[in-house]
PDB file of C-alpha atoms and ligand atoms in Angstrom:
ATOM      1  CA  MET A   1      95.492  97.335 100.880  1.00  0.00           C
ATOM      2  CA  ALA A   2      95.410  96.688  97.144  1.00  0.00           C
ATOM      3  CA  PHE A   3      98.820  96.597  95.526  1.00  0.00           C
ATOM      4  CA  LEU A   4      98.776  99.932  93.721  1.00  0.00           C
ATOM      5  CA  ASP A   5     100.878  99.054  90.706  1.00  0.00           C
ATOM      6  CA  LYS A   6     100.339  99.875  87.039  1.00  0.00           C
ATOM      7  CA  ASN A   7      98.112  96.812  86.586  1.00  0.00           C
ATOM      8  CA  TYR A   8      95.822  97.970  89.393  1.00  0.00           C
ATOM      9  CA  TRP A   9      95.353 101.360  87.724  1.00  0.00           C
ATOM     10  CA  THR A  10      94.974  99.974  84.228  1.00  0.00           C
ATOM     11  CA  GLU A  11      92.282  97.623  85.561  1.00  0.00           C
ATOM     12  CA  ARG A  12      90.488 100.632  87.065  1.00  0.00           C
ATOM     13  CA  TYR A  13      90.452 102.319  83.644  1.00  0.00           C
ATOM     14  CA  VAL A  14      89.382  99.162  81.806  1.00  0.00           C
ATOM     15  CA  THR A  15      86.525  98.473  84.249  1.00  0.00           C
ATOM     16  CA  SER A  16      85.493 102.167  84.315  1.00  0.00           C
ATOM     17  CA  LYS A  17      86.085 102.509  88.067  1.00  0.00           C
ATOM     18  CA  THR A  18      87.404 106.011  87.569  1.00  0.00           C
ATOM     19  CA  GLY A  19      85.534 108.118  90.098  1.00  0.00           C
ATOM     20  CA  TRP A  20      88.433 110.589  90.267  1.00  0.00           C
ATOM     21  CA  ASP A  21      88.103 111.509  86.595  1.00  0.00           C
ATOM     22  CA  ILE A  22      86.256 114.820  86.343  1.00  0.00           C
ATOM     23  CA  GLY A  23      86.297 114.773  82.532  1.00  0.00           C
ATOM     24  CA  PHE A  24      87.812 118.222  82.067  1.00  0.00           C
ATOM     25  CA  ALA A  25      90.805 120.252  83.186  1.00  0.00           C
ATOM     26  CA  SER A  26      90.689 120.997  86.905  1.00  0.00           C
ATOM     27  CA  PRO A  27      89.668 124.677  87.443  1.00  0.00           C
ATOM     28  CA  PRO A  28      92.380 125.545  90.017  1.00  0.00           C
ATOM     29  CA  LEU A  29      95.069 124.244  87.670  1.00  0.00           C
ATOM     30  CA  VAL A  30      93.480 126.009  84.697  1.00  0.00           C
ATOM     31  CA  GLN A  31      93.436 129.288  86.583  1.00  0.00           C
ATOM     32  CA  TYR A  32      97.043 128.831  87.619  1.00  0.00           C
ATOM     33  CA  LEU A  33      98.160 128.061  84.052  1.00  0.00           C
ATOM     34  CA  ASP A  34      96.190 131.017  82.709  1.00  0.00           C
ATOM     35  CA  GLN A  35      98.298 133.538  84.619  1.00  0.00           C
ATOM     36  CA  ILE A  36     101.658 132.211  83.365  1.00  0.00           C
ATOM     37  CA  GLU A  37     103.130 134.266  80.534  1.00  0.00           C
ATOM     38  CA  ASN A  38     106.211 132.160  79.783  1.00  0.00           C
ATOM     39  CA  LYS A  39     104.838 129.388  77.555  1.00  0.00           C
ATOM     40  CA  ASP A  40     108.308 127.873  77.137  1.00  0.00           C
ATOM     41  CA  MET A  41     108.666 126.668  80.694  1.00  0.00           C
ATOM     42  CA  GLN A  42     109.234 122.964  81.286  1.00  0.00           C
ATOM     43  CA  ILE A  43     106.120 121.510  82.894  1.00  0.00           C
ATOM     44  CA  LEU A  44     105.409 117.986  84.146  1.00  0.00           C
ATOM     45  CA  ILE A  45     102.042 116.508  85.074  1.00  0.00           C
ATOM     46  CA  PRO A  46     102.657 113.133  86.766  1.00  0.00           C
ATOM     47  CA  GLY A  47      99.898 110.573  87.342  1.00  0.00           C
ATOM     48  CA  ALA A  48      97.985 112.609  84.793  1.00  0.00           C
ATOM     49  CA  GLY A  49      95.554 109.898  83.724  1.00  0.00           C
ATOM     50  CA  LEU A  50      93.689 111.082  80.636  1.00  0.00           C
ATOM     51  CA  GLY A  51      95.624 114.330  80.817  1.00  0.00           C
ATOM     52  CA  TYR A  52      92.917 116.986  80.600  1.00  0.00           C
ATOM     53  CA  GLU A  53      95.237 119.584  82.126  1.00  0.00           C
ATOM     54  CA  VAL A  54      97.935 118.606  79.636  1.00  0.00           C
ATOM     55  CA  ALA A  55      95.577 119.124  76.720  1.00  0.00           C
ATOM     56  CA  TYR A  56      94.385 122.421  78.172  1.00  0.00           C
ATOM     57  CA  GLY A  57      97.944 123.689  78.645  1.00  0.00           C
ATOM     58  CA  TRP A  58      98.974 122.586  75.175  1.00  0.00           C
ATOM     59  CA  GLN A  59      95.990 124.282  73.593  1.00  0.00           C
ATOM     60  CA  SER A  60      96.879 127.409  75.582  1.00  0.00           C
ATOM     61  CA  GLY A  61     100.306 127.514  73.970  1.00  0.00           C
ATOM     62  CA  PHE A  62     102.588 125.794  76.489  1.00  0.00           C
ATOM     63  CA  ASN A  63     105.100 123.997  74.339  1.00  0.00           C
ATOM     64  CA  ASN A  64     107.141 121.974  76.854  1.00  0.00           C
ATOM     65  CA  LEU A  65     104.374 120.158  78.632  1.00  0.00           C
ATOM     66  CA  HIS A  66     105.102 116.587  79.707  1.00  0.00           C
ATOM     67  CA  ILE A  67     102.521 113.989  80.656  1.00  0.00           C
ATOM     68  CA  LEU A  68     103.564 111.004  82.778  1.00  0.00           C
ATOM     69  CA  ASP A  69     101.599 107.958  83.865  1.00  0.00           C
ATOM     70  CA  PHE A  70     102.528 104.309  84.345  1.00  0.00           C
ATOM     71  CA  SER A  71      99.180 103.006  83.117  1.00  0.00           C
ATOM     72  CA  SER A  72      99.340 102.124  79.420  1.00  0.00           C
ATOM     73  CA  GLU A  73      95.549 102.377  79.266  1.00  0.00           C
ATOM     74  CA  ALA A  74      95.511 105.945  80.597  1.00  0.00           C
ATOM     75  CA  LEU A  75      98.092 107.039  78.059  1.00  0.00           C
ATOM     76  CA  ALA A  76      96.405 105.162  75.201  1.00  0.00           C
ATOM     77  CA  ARG A  77      93.194 107.021  76.014  1.00  0.00           C
ATOM     78  CA  PHE A  78      95.051 110.316  76.183  1.00  0.00           C
ATOM     79  CA  LYS A  79      96.582 109.542  72.775  1.00  0.00           C
ATOM     80  CA  SER A  80      93.214 108.690  71.282  1.00  0.00           C
ATOM     81  CA  LEU A  81      91.762 111.975  72.592  1.00  0.00           C
ATOM     82  CA  PHE A  82      94.792 114.023  71.470  1.00  0.00           C
ATOM     83  CA  PRO A  83      96.391 112.071  68.604  1.00  0.00           C
ATOM     84  CA  SER A  84      98.725 114.858  67.533  1.00  0.00           C
ATOM     85  CA  TYR A  85     100.348 115.190  70.971  1.00  0.00           C
ATOM     86  CA  PRO A  86     104.137 114.812  70.489  1.00  0.00           C
ATOM     87  CA  ASP A  87     105.443 111.447  71.692  1.00  0.00           C
ATOM     88  CA  LYS A  88     108.549 113.107  73.130  1.00  0.00           C
ATOM     89  CA  PHE A  89     106.347 114.662  75.830  1.00  0.00           C
ATOM     90  CA  ILE A  90     104.576 111.426  76.771  1.00  0.00           C
ATOM     91  CA  HIS A  91     106.277 109.400  79.515  1.00  0.00           C
ATOM     92  CA  HIS A  92     105.027 105.898  80.132  1.00  0.00           C
ATOM     93  CA  GLN A  93     106.916 105.385  83.337  1.00  0.00           C
ATOM     94  CA  ASP A  94     106.828 105.042  87.089  1.00  0.00           C
ATOM     95  CA  PHE A  95     107.003 108.543  88.559  1.00  0.00           C
ATOM     96  CA  PHE A  96     109.693 107.457  91.014  1.00  0.00           C
ATOM     97  CA  GLU A  97     111.945 106.393  88.138  1.00  0.00           C
ATOM     98  CA  HIS A  98     111.509 109.553  86.106  1.00  0.00           C
ATOM     99  CA  THR A  99     114.417 111.945  85.710  1.00  0.00           C
ATOM    100  CA  GLY A 100     114.344 115.511  84.469  1.00  0.00           C
ATOM    101  CA  LYS A 101     114.331 119.114  85.623  1.00  0.00           C
ATOM    102  CA  TYR A 102     111.168 121.158  85.463  1.00  0.00           C
ATOM    103  CA  ASP A 103     110.090 124.706  86.179  1.00  0.00           C
ATOM    104  CA  LEU A 104     106.655 123.572  87.226  1.00  0.00           C
ATOM    105  CA  ILE A 105     104.998 120.319  88.271  1.00  0.00           C
ATOM    106  CA  LEU A 106     101.215 120.147  88.592  1.00  0.00           C
ATOM    107  CA  GLU A 107      99.361 117.955  91.091  1.00  0.00           C
ATOM    108  CA  GLN A 108      95.825 116.691  90.592  1.00  0.00           C
ATOM    109  CA  THR A 109      94.713 113.485  92.396  1.00  0.00           C
ATOM    110  CA  PHE A 110      98.129 111.845  92.039  1.00  0.00           C
ATOM    111  CA  PHE A 111      99.329 112.232  95.642  1.00  0.00           C
ATOM    112  CA  CYS A 112      96.081 110.761  96.993  1.00  0.00           C
ATOM    113  CA  ALA A 113      96.454 107.753  94.665  1.00  0.00           C
ATOM    114  CA  LEU A 114      99.764 106.706  96.220  1.00  0.00           C
ATOM    115  CA  ASP A 115     100.247 104.485  99.252  1.00  0.00           C
ATOM    116  CA  PRO A 116     100.594 106.971 102.150  1.00  0.00           C
ATOM    117  CA  ASP A 117     103.874 105.272 103.079  1.00  0.00           C
ATOM    118  CA  LEU A 118     105.281 106.897  99.929  1.00  0.00           C
ATOM    119  CA  ARG A 119     104.498 110.481 100.917  1.00  0.00           C
ATOM    120  CA  GLU A 120     108.017 111.270 102.068  1.00  0.00           C
ATOM    121  CA  ASP A 121     109.387 109.739  98.848  1.00  0.00           C
ATOM    122  CA  TYR A 122     106.874 111.778  96.823  1.00  0.00           C
ATOM    123  CA  ALA A 123     108.003 115.035  98.434  1.00  0.00           C
ATOM    124  CA  LYS A 124     111.668 114.184  97.988  1.00  0.00           C
ATOM    125  CA  LYS A 125     111.205 113.076  94.383  1.00  0.00           C
ATOM    126  CA  MET A 126     109.180 116.156  93.473  1.00  0.00           C
ATOM    127  CA  ALA A 127     111.898 118.406  94.878  1.00  0.00           C
ATOM    128  CA  SER A 128     114.546 116.512  92.897  1.00  0.00           C
ATOM    129  CA  LEU A 129     112.590 116.995  89.649  1.00  0.00           C
ATOM    130  CA  LEU A 130     112.382 120.761  90.040  1.00  0.00           C
ATOM    131  CA  LYS A 131     114.943 123.337  89.025  1.00  0.00           C
ATOM    132  CA  PRO A 132     116.011 125.750  91.765  1.00  0.00           C
ATOM    133  CA  GLY A 133     113.053 128.076  92.212  1.00  0.00           C
ATOM    134  CA  GLY A 134     110.761 125.612  90.394  1.00  0.00           C
ATOM    135  CA  LYS A 135     107.316 125.023  91.808  1.00  0.00           C
ATOM    136  CA  LEU A 136     105.024 122.144  92.667  1.00  0.00           C
ATOM    137  CA  VAL A 137     101.482 123.485  92.403  1.00  0.00           C
ATOM    138  CA  GLY A 138      98.044 121.998  92.632  1.00  0.00           C
ATOM    139  CA  VAL A 139      95.338 120.565  94.846  1.00  0.00           C
ATOM    140  CA  TRP A 140      95.500 118.015  97.657  1.00  0.00           C
ATOM    141  CA  PHE A 141      92.602 116.592  99.646  1.00  0.00           C
ATOM    142  CA  ASP A 142      92.107 118.236 103.015  1.00  0.00           C
ATOM    143  CA  ARG A 143      89.911 115.501 104.433  1.00  0.00           C
ATOM    144  CA  GLU A 144      89.987 111.886 105.517  1.00  0.00           C
ATOM    145  CA  PHE A 145      87.903 109.162 103.874  1.00  0.00           C
ATOM    146  CA  ASP A 146      85.906 106.600 105.838  1.00  0.00           C
ATOM    147  CA  PHE A 147      87.021 103.752 103.604  1.00  0.00           C
ATOM    148  CA  GLU A 148      90.358 102.344 102.628  1.00  0.00           C
ATOM    149  CA  GLY A 149      91.897 104.270  99.735  1.00  0.00           C
ATOM    150  CA  PRO A 150      92.709 105.144  97.151  1.00  0.00           C
ATOM    151  CA  PRO A 151      91.961 107.963  97.441  1.00  0.00           C
ATOM    152  CA  PHE A 152      93.922 108.449 100.649  1.00  0.00           C
ATOM    153  CA  GLY A 153      93.088 111.616 102.499  1.00  0.00           C
ATOM    154  CA  GLY A 154      95.196 113.948 104.545  1.00  0.00           C
ATOM    155  CA  LYS A 155      95.189 117.237 106.396  1.00  0.00           C
ATOM    156  CA  SER A 156      96.820 120.554 105.686  1.00  0.00           C
ATOM    157  CA  GLU A 157      98.858 120.555 108.937  1.00  0.00           C
ATOM    158  CA  GLU A 158     100.344 117.206 107.941  1.00  0.00           C
ATOM    159  CA  TYR A 159     101.204 118.541 104.473  1.00  0.00           C
ATOM    160  CA  ARG A 160     102.935 121.583 105.928  1.00  0.00           C
ATOM    161  CA  MET A 161     105.128 119.389 108.134  1.00  0.00           C
ATOM    162  CA  LEU A 162     105.963 117.100 105.230  1.00  0.00           C
ATOM    163  CA  PHE A 163     106.607 119.660 102.518  1.00  0.00           C
ATOM    164  CA  GLU A 164     108.436 122.205 104.667  1.00  0.00           C
ATOM    165  CA  LYS A 165     111.331 119.768 104.778  1.00  0.00           C
ATOM    166  CA  TYR A 166     111.861 120.059 101.025  1.00  0.00           C
ATOM    167  CA  PHE A 167     110.137 123.254  99.873  1.00  0.00           C
ATOM    168  CA  LYS A 168     109.330 126.797 100.778  1.00  0.00           C
ATOM    169  CA  VAL A 169     105.576 126.701 101.327  1.00  0.00           C
ATOM    170  CA  LYS A 170     104.431 129.801  99.428  1.00  0.00           C
ATOM    171  CA  THR A 171     100.698 129.035  99.563  1.00  0.00           C
ATOM    172  CA  LEU A 172      98.696 126.512 101.561  1.00  0.00           C
ATOM    173  CA  ALA A 173      95.080 127.594 101.608  1.00  0.00           C
ATOM    174  CA  PRO A 174      91.570 126.244 101.192  1.00  0.00           C
ATOM    175  CA  CYS A 175      90.920 125.933  97.475  1.00  0.00           C
ATOM    176  CA  TYR A 176      88.180 128.391  96.504  1.00  0.00           C
ATOM    177  CA  ASN A 177      87.722 127.206  92.924  1.00  0.00           C
ATOM    178  CA  SER A 178      87.470 123.448  93.386  1.00  0.00           C
ATOM    179  CA  ILE A 179      84.796 121.610  91.438  1.00  0.00           C
ATOM    180  CA  PRO A 180      81.527 121.747  93.440  1.00  0.00           C
ATOM    181  CA  GLU A 181      81.820 118.100  94.593  1.00  0.00           C
ATOM    182  CA  ARG A 182      85.215 118.823  96.195  1.00  0.00           C
ATOM    183  CA  LEU A 183      84.643 122.370  97.402  1.00  0.00           C
ATOM    184  CA  GLY A 184      85.726 122.673 101.040  1.00  0.00           C
ATOM    185  CA  SER A 185      87.716 119.452 100.949  1.00  0.00           C
ATOM    186  CA  GLU A 186      90.826 120.522  99.056  1.00  0.00           C
ATOM    187  CA  VAL A 187      93.769 122.781  99.681  1.00  0.00           C
ATOM    188  CA  PHE A 188      95.675 124.644  97.013  1.00  0.00           C
ATOM    189  CA  MET A 189      99.427 124.658  97.448  1.00  0.00           C
ATOM    190  CA  ILE A 190     102.326 126.433  95.802  1.00  0.00           C
ATOM    191  CA  LEU A 191     105.574 124.834  96.944  1.00  0.00           C
ATOM    192  CA  GLU A 192     108.849 126.348  95.821  1.00  0.00           C
ATOM    193  CA  ASN A 193     112.016 124.366  95.479  1.00  0.00           C
ATOM    194  CA  SER A 194     114.317 126.520  97.498  1.00  0.00           C
ATOM    195  CA  LYS A 195     116.145 123.866  99.502  1.00  0.00           C
ATOM    196  CA  ILE A 196     118.052 121.832  96.888  1.00  0.00           C
TER     197      ILE A 196
HETATM  198  C1  LIG B   1      93.520 108.798  90.744  1.00  0.00           C
HETATM  199  S1  LIG B   1      94.261 108.736  89.162  1.00  0.00           S
HETATM  200  C2  LIG B   1      94.339 110.467  88.731  1.00  0.00           C
HETATM  201  C3  LIG B   1      94.469 110.720  87.257  1.00  0.00           C
HETATM  202  C4  LIG B   1      94.392 112.194  86.879  1.00  0.00           C
HETATM  203  N1  LIG B   1      95.348 112.998  87.613  1.00  0.00           N
HETATM  204  C5  LIG B   1      93.002 112.725  87.088  1.00  0.00           C
HETATM  205  O1  LIG B   1      92.800 113.541  88.006  1.00  0.00           O
HETATM  206  O2  LIG B   1      92.108 112.336  86.330  1.00  0.00           O
HETATM  207  C6  LIG B   1      95.937 108.380  89.576  1.00  0.00           C
HETATM  208  C7  LIG B   1      96.811 108.194  88.355  1.00  0.00           C
HETATM  209  O3  LIG B   1      98.154 108.057  88.784  1.00  0.00           O
HETATM  210  C8  LIG B   1      98.768 107.008  88.075  1.00  0.00           C
HETATM  211  N2  LIG B   1      99.848 106.509  88.939  1.00  0.00           N
HETATM  212  C9  LIG B   1      99.730 105.995  90.190  1.00  0.00           C
HETATM  213  N3  LIG B   1     100.926 105.697  90.686  1.00  0.00           N
HETATM  214  C10 LIG B   1     101.840 106.041  89.732  1.00  0.00           C
HETATM  215  C11 LIG B   1     103.258 105.989  89.657  1.00  0.00           C
HETATM  216  N4  LIG B   1     103.987 105.502  90.676  1.00  0.00           N
HETATM  217  N5  LIG B   1     103.857 106.439  88.544  1.00  0.00           N
HETATM  218  C12 LIG B   1     103.130 106.927  87.508  1.00  0.00           C
HETATM  219  N6  LIG B   1     101.782 106.998  87.513  1.00  0.00           N
HETATM  220  C13 LIG B   1     101.143 106.566  88.621  1.00  0.00           C
HETATM  221  C14 LIG B   1      97.652 106.014  87.789  1.00  0.00           C
HETATM  222  O4  LIG B   1      97.941 105.189  86.694  1.00  0.00           O
HETATM  223  C15 LIG B   1      96.481 106.948  87.537  1.00  0.00           C
HETATM  224  O5  LIG B   1      96.367 107.281  86.178  1.00  0.00           O
END
């Protein structure tokens, strides 16, 4: 397997091998953000790439919205698309080294980009970054791929077993508003930090 460090991802951006990039904010995340009234909540989007969901949230009035990615190229592109985005909300850092406490963390093709051996660490780290009652929300692939990842696939039963150790699984359901190319192959999850 390729060594999935920051250089690997930056190289993917530089060589335009960015098949994951849908070019706009992901509809399930948009719909979720749209029903939140409290625009002051602390939100993190890790492995956000060009940060379309960050830009969408910011333009919708969320004023504590943090973008995190360890690829300098991804964040440079985000900055060139949204030059006025406050630096204090931009984290150029490895997710596993990040510290903070959030009300909400959004997931969009970050989990599937990680070595599957890190899934337990991902779940644990996400729980540690959430305030009590905070939520990890987003989409995860509910399919396997017939090539070596990334993306790495997975199945909803596996996610339930993993996340139940750290979260209350409020929602785990087929995602009805995925982009057409991913419809039927994603689950939408709302995971509440009720264990820490
Ligand atoms: C498949 S891309 C998804 C980007 C974005 N979420 C999207 O949907 O367009 C995965 C992103 O996660 C970032 N990434 C991978 N591992 C990371 C880590 N350990 N810490 C921070 N960012 C990471 C990569 O740099 C890349 O931008």
